């Protein structure tokens, strides 16, 4: 349990909000049934968790890209911004499935991670018994050794999963800030290319005129 407190304390978003408020599980397209069953086994839980977290961030990235590319006023959309209640306080309960703000995405990821950690903690409280092995054939020493080894793996997985989540969230936040600038840069570049083409066409027309006009001040025809 100490790790859970340390984990929450180190999570950067808590610095902004001052407290952790878990998002409704139904708000995001994550199959929590795959990561909250302690009887599924550690290896299965680990594979399911990373698969679900990967799908979660991919979905958020797709929504972000679609919003930026299809709506010139995306900066003004509520789904792009951190939700704030009537008292001017950031409110995680107002995060929707379509919200792509760094705050809401991080809270959703944290919800998935904490569900995973709670399940792994339950797994650590069970014995590591291979269902294909007859329990009478196991010695107490062997059973305890396998369980200790598995629990050490779980403890390491909890730490590494948090590090991966934080790194992924940092990458998402950078992408969220950089991608709109990238789109604007592309538009500017396309406009500059079009301007250069127009300027080249104009220069071609200008070059058709003579470089000098002889006796242009005379009124006589020659």
CSV table of C-alpha atoms in Angstrom, one decimal:
chain,number,residue,atom,x,y,z
A,1,UNK,CA,0.0,0.0,0.0
A,2,UNK,CA,2.9,2.3,0.6
A,3,UNK,CA,3.8,2.0,-3.1
A,4,UNK,CA,0.3,3.1,-4.1
A,5,UNK,CA,0.6,6.3,-2.0
A,6,UNK,CA,4.1,7.0,-3.4
A,7,UNK,CA,2.8,6.3,-6.9
A,8,UNK,CA,0.0,8.8,-6.5
A,9,UNK,CA,2.3,11.3,-4.9
A,10,UNK,CA,4.8,11.2,-7.8
A,11,UNK,CA,2.1,11.4,-10.5
A,12,UNK,CA,2.6,14.9,-12.0
A,13,UNK,CA,-1.0,15.7,-12.5
A,14,UNK,CA,-1.7,15.7,-8.8
A,15,UNK,CA,0.5,18.7,-8.5
A,16,UNK,CA,-1.9,20.6,-10.7
A,17,UNK,CA,-5.1,19.4,-9.1
A,18,UNK,CA,-4.0,19.1,-5.5
A,19,UNK,CA,-5.8,15.8,-5.3
A,20,UNK,CA,-6.6,12.7,-7.3
A,21,UNK,CA,-10.1,12.2,-8.6
A,22,UNK,CA,-10.7,9.0,-10.5
A,23,UNK,CA,-12.6,9.2,-13.8
A,24,UNK,CA,-15.7,7.2,-14.4
A,25,UNK,CA,-14.7,3.8,-15.8
A,26,UNK,CA,-17.4,4.0,-18.4
A,27,UNK,CA,-15.9,7.2,-19.9
A,28,UNK,CA,-13.2,5.5,-21.9
A,29,UNK,CA,-13.1,2.6,-24.4
A,30,UNK,CA,-11.0,0.3,-22.1
A,31,UNK,CA,-12.1,-3.2,-21.3
A,32,UNK,CA,-11.5,-3.2,-17.5
A,33,UNK,CA,-12.7,-6.8,-17.3
A,34,UNK,CA,-9.4,-7.8,-18.8
A,35,UNK,CA,-7.3,-6.1,-16.1
A,36,UNK,CA,-9.3,-6.5,-12.9
A,37,UNK,CA,-9.5,-10.3,-12.6
A,38,UNK,CA,-6.8,-11.6,-10.2
A,39,UNK,CA,-7.5,-15.2,-11.2
A,40,UNK,CA,-6.4,-14.5,-14.8
A,41,UNK,CA,-2.8,-14.9,-13.8
A,42,UNK,CA,0.1,-12.4,-13.8
A,43,UNK,CA,1.3,-13.0,-17.4
A,44,UNK,CA,-2.2,-12.7,-18.8
A,45,UNK,CA,-2.9,-9.6,-16.8
A,46,UNK,CA,0.3,-7.9,-17.9
A,47,UNK,CA,-0.3,-8.6,-21.6
A,48,UNK,CA,-3.9,-7.4,-21.3
A,49,UNK,CA,-3.0,-4.2,-19.4
A,50,UNK,CA,-0.4,-3.1,-21.9
A,51,UNK,CA,-2.7,-3.9,-24.8
A,52,UNK,CA,-5.6,-1.9,-23.3
A,53,UNK,CA,-3.3,1.0,-22.4
A,54,UNK,CA,-1.9,1.1,-25.9
A,55,UNK,CA,-5.4,1.1,-27.4
A,56,UNK,CA,-6.5,3.9,-25.0
A,57,UNK,CA,-3.7,6.2,-26.1
A,58,UNK,CA,-4.1,5.3,-29.8
A,59,UNK,CA,-7.8,6.3,-29.5
A,60,UNK,CA,-7.0,9.6,-27.9
A,61,UNK,CA,-4.3,10.4,-30.6
A,62,UNK,CA,-6.8,9.6,-33.3
A,63,UNK,CA,-9.4,11.9,-31.8
A,64,UNK,CA,-6.8,14.6,-31.4
A,65,UNK,CA,-5.6,14.4,-35.0
A,66,UNK,CA,-9.2,14.3,-36.3
A,67,UNK,CA,-10.2,17.4,-34.3
A,68,UNK,CA,-7.1,19.5,-35.3
A,69,UNK,CA,-7.4,18.6,-39.0
A,70,UNK,CA,-11.1,19.0,-39.4
A,71,UNK,CA,-11.9,22.0,-37.2
A,72,UNK,CA,-10.1,25.3,-37.6
A,73,UNK,CA,-11.6,26.4,-34.3
A,74,UNK,CA,-10.5,23.4,-32.3
A,75,UNK,CA,-8.8,25.6,-29.7
A,76,UNK,CA,-12.2,26.9,-28.7
A,77,UNK,CA,-13.8,23.4,-28.3
A,78,UNK,CA,-14.5,22.1,-24.8
A,79,UNK,CA,-13.1,18.7,-25.8
A,80,UNK,CA,-9.7,20.3,-26.4
A,81,UNK,CA,-9.5,22.0,-23.0
A,82,UNK,CA,-9.3,21.0,-19.4
A,83,UNK,CA,-12.8,20.9,-17.9
A,84,UNK,CA,-13.5,23.5,-15.1
A,85,UNK,CA,-16.6,23.6,-12.9
A,86,UNK,CA,-18.6,26.6,-12.0
A,87,UNK,CA,-16.2,27.4,-9.2
A,88,UNK,CA,-13.3,27.6,-11.6
A,89,UNK,CA,-11.8,24.3,-10.3
A,90,UNK,CA,-10.5,21.6,-12.5
A,91,UNK,CA,-13.0,18.8,-12.4
A,92,UNK,CA,-12.1,15.3,-13.5
A,93,UNK,CA,-15.7,14.2,-13.3
A,94,UNK,CA,-16.4,16.5,-16.3
A,95,UNK,CA,-14.0,14.6,-18.5
A,96,UNK,CA,-15.7,12.9,-21.4
A,97,UNK,CA,-14.6,10.2,-23.8
A,98,UNK,CA,-14.0,12.8,-26.5
A,99,UNK,CA,-11.9,15.1,-24.4
A,100,UNK,CA,-8.3,15.2,-25.6
A,101,UNK,CA,-6.8,17.6,-23.0
A,102,UNK,CA,-3.7,16.4,-21.3
A,103,UNK,CA,-5.5,16.5,-18.0
A,104,UNK,CA,-8.4,14.3,-19.0
A,105,UNK,CA,-6.2,11.8,-20.9
A,106,UNK,CA,-3.8,11.6,-17.9
A,107,UNK,CA,-6.6,11.0,-15.5
A,108,UNK,CA,-8.0,8.2,-17.7
A,109,UNK,CA,-4.6,6.6,-18.0
A,110,UNK,CA,-4.1,6.8,-14.3
A,111,UNK,CA,-7.5,5.2,-13.7
A,112,UNK,CA,-6.4,2.2,-15.9
A,113,UNK,CA,-3.1,2.0,-14.2
A,114,UNK,CA,-4.5,2.1,-10.7
A,115,UNK,CA,-7.0,-0.7,-11.6
A,116,UNK,CA,-4.1,-2.7,-12.8
A,117,UNK,CA,-2.1,-2.1,-9.6
A,118,UNK,CA,-5.0,-3.1,-7.4
A,119,UNK,CA,-5.4,-6.3,-9.3
A,120,UNK,CA,-1.7,-7.1,-9.1
A,121,UNK,CA,-1.8,-6.5,-5.4
A,122,UNK,CA,-4.6,-9.1,-5.1
A,123,UNK,CA,-2.5,-11.5,-7.2
A,124,UNK,CA,0.4,-11.1,-4.8
A,125,UNK,CA,-1.8,-12.3,-2.0
A,126,UNK,CA,-2.3,-15.7,-3.7
A,127,UNK,CA,0.0,-18.7,-4.2
A,128,UNK,CA,1.7,-19.2,-7.6
A,129,UNK,CA,0.3,-22.6,-8.5
A,130,UNK,CA,0.6,-23.9,-12.1
A,131,UNK,CA,-2.9,-25.4,-12.8
A,132,UNK,CA,-1.3,-28.2,-14.8
A,133,UNK,CA,0.7,-29.4,-11.8
A,134,UNK,CA,-0.9,-31.6,-9.2
A,135,UNK,CA,-0.7,-29.7,-5.9
A,136,UNK,CA,0.3,-32.9,-4.0
A,137,UNK,CA,3.5,-33.0,-6.1
A,138,UNK,CA,4.5,-29.5,-4.9
A,139,UNK,CA,6.7,-29.0,-1.9
A,140,UNK,CA,6.1,-26.1,0.4
A,141,UNK,CA,9.6,-24.8,-0.3
A,142,UNK,CA,9.1,-24.9,-4.1
A,143,UNK,CA,5.6,-23.3,-3.8
A,144,UNK,CA,6.9,-20.5,-1.7
A,145,UNK,CA,9.9,-20.0,-3.9
A,146,UNK,CA,7.8,-19.7,-7.0
A,147,UNK,CA,5.4,-17.3,-5.3
A,148,UNK,CA,8.2,-15.1,-4.0
A,149,UNK,CA,9.7,-15.0,-7.5
A,150,UNK,CA,6.4,-14.1,-9.1
A,151,UNK,CA,5.7,-11.4,-6.5
A,152,UNK,CA,9.1,-9.8,-7.1
A,153,UNK,CA,8.3,-9.7,-10.8
A,154,UNK,CA,4.9,-8.1,-10.0
A,155,UNK,CA,6.6,-5.4,-7.8
A,156,UNK,CA,9.0,-4.6,-10.7
A,157,UNK,CA,6.2,-4.5,-13.2
A,158,UNK,CA,4.3,-2.0,-11.1
A,159,UNK,CA,7.3,0.3,-11.1
A,160,UNK,CA,8.0,-0.1,-14.8
A,161,UNK,CA,4.3,0.3,-15.8
A,162,UNK,CA,4.2,3.6,-14.0
A,163,UNK,CA,7.4,4.8,-15.7
A,164,UNK,CA,6.0,3.8,-19.1
A,165,UNK,CA,2.7,5.5,-18.4
A,166,UNK,CA,4.4,8.7,-17.4
A,167,UNK,CA,6.7,8.7,-20.4
A,168,UNK,CA,3.8,8.0,-22.7
A,169,UNK,CA,1.8,10.8,-21.2
A,170,UNK,CA,4.7,13.2,-21.6
A,171,UNK,CA,5.0,12.2,-25.2
A,172,UNK,CA,1.2,12.7,-25.7
A,173,UNK,CA,1.4,16.1,-24.1
A,174,UNK,CA,4.2,17.2,-26.4
A,175,UNK,CA,2.4,15.8,-29.5
A,176,UNK,CA,-0.8,17.7,-28.5
A,177,UNK,CA,1.1,21.0,-28.4
A,178,UNK,CA,3.3,20.3,-31.4
A,179,UNK,CA,0.8,18.8,-33.9
A,180,UNK,CA,-1.4,22.0,-34.2
A,181,UNK,CA,1.8,24.0,-34.9
A,182,UNK,CA,2.8,21.4,-37.5
A,183,UNK,CA,-0.5,21.7,-39.3
A,184,UNK,CA,-0.2,25.5,-39.3
A,185,UNK,CA,3.4,25.2,-40.5
A,186,UNK,CA,2.2,23.0,-43.4
A,187,UNK,CA,-0.4,25.6,-44.3
A,188,UNK,CA,2.1,28.4,-44.3
A,189,UNK,CA,4.5,26.3,-46.4
A,190,UNK,CA,1.8,25.6,-48.9
A,191,UNK,CA,0.9,29.3,-49.1
A,192,UNK,CA,4.6,30.2,-49.6
A,193,UNK,CA,4.9,27.6,-52.4
A,194,UNK,CA,1.8,29.0,-54.1
A,195,UNK,CA,3.1,32.5,-53.7
A,196,UNK,CA,6.5,31.5,-55.2
A,197,UNK,CA,4.7,30.1,-58.2
A,198,UNK,CA,2.6,33.2,-58.7
A,199,UNK,CA,5.7,35.3,-58.4
A,200,UNK,CA,7.5,33.2,-61.0
A,201,UNK,CA,4.5,33.6,-63.4
A,202,UNK,CA,4.5,37.3,-62.8
A,203,UNK,CA,8.2,37.5,-63.5
A,204,UNK,CA,7.7,35.6,-66.7
A,205,UNK,CA,5.2,38.2,-67.9
A,206,UNK,CA,7.4,41.1,-66.8
A,207,UNK,CA,10.3,39.6,-68.8
A,208,UNK,CA,8.3,39.9,-72.0
A,209,UNK,CA,8.5,43.6,-71.8
A,210,UNK,CA,11.7,45.3,-73.2
A,211,UNK,CA,14.3,46.3,-70.7
A,212,UNK,CA,14.5,49.9,-72.1
A,213,UNK,CA,11.9,52.1,-73.8
A,214,UNK,CA,13.7,54.4,-76.4
A,215,UNK,CA,12.5,58.0,-76.5
A,216,UNK,CA,9.6,57.4,-74.4
A,217,UNK,CA,9.2,61.1,-73.7
A,218,UNK,CA,8.6,62.1,-77.3
A,219,UNK,CA,5.2,62.5,-78.8
A,220,UNK,CA,6.3,61.6,-82.2
A,221,UNK,CA,5.7,58.1,-83.7
A,222,UNK,CA,8.7,56.4,-85.0
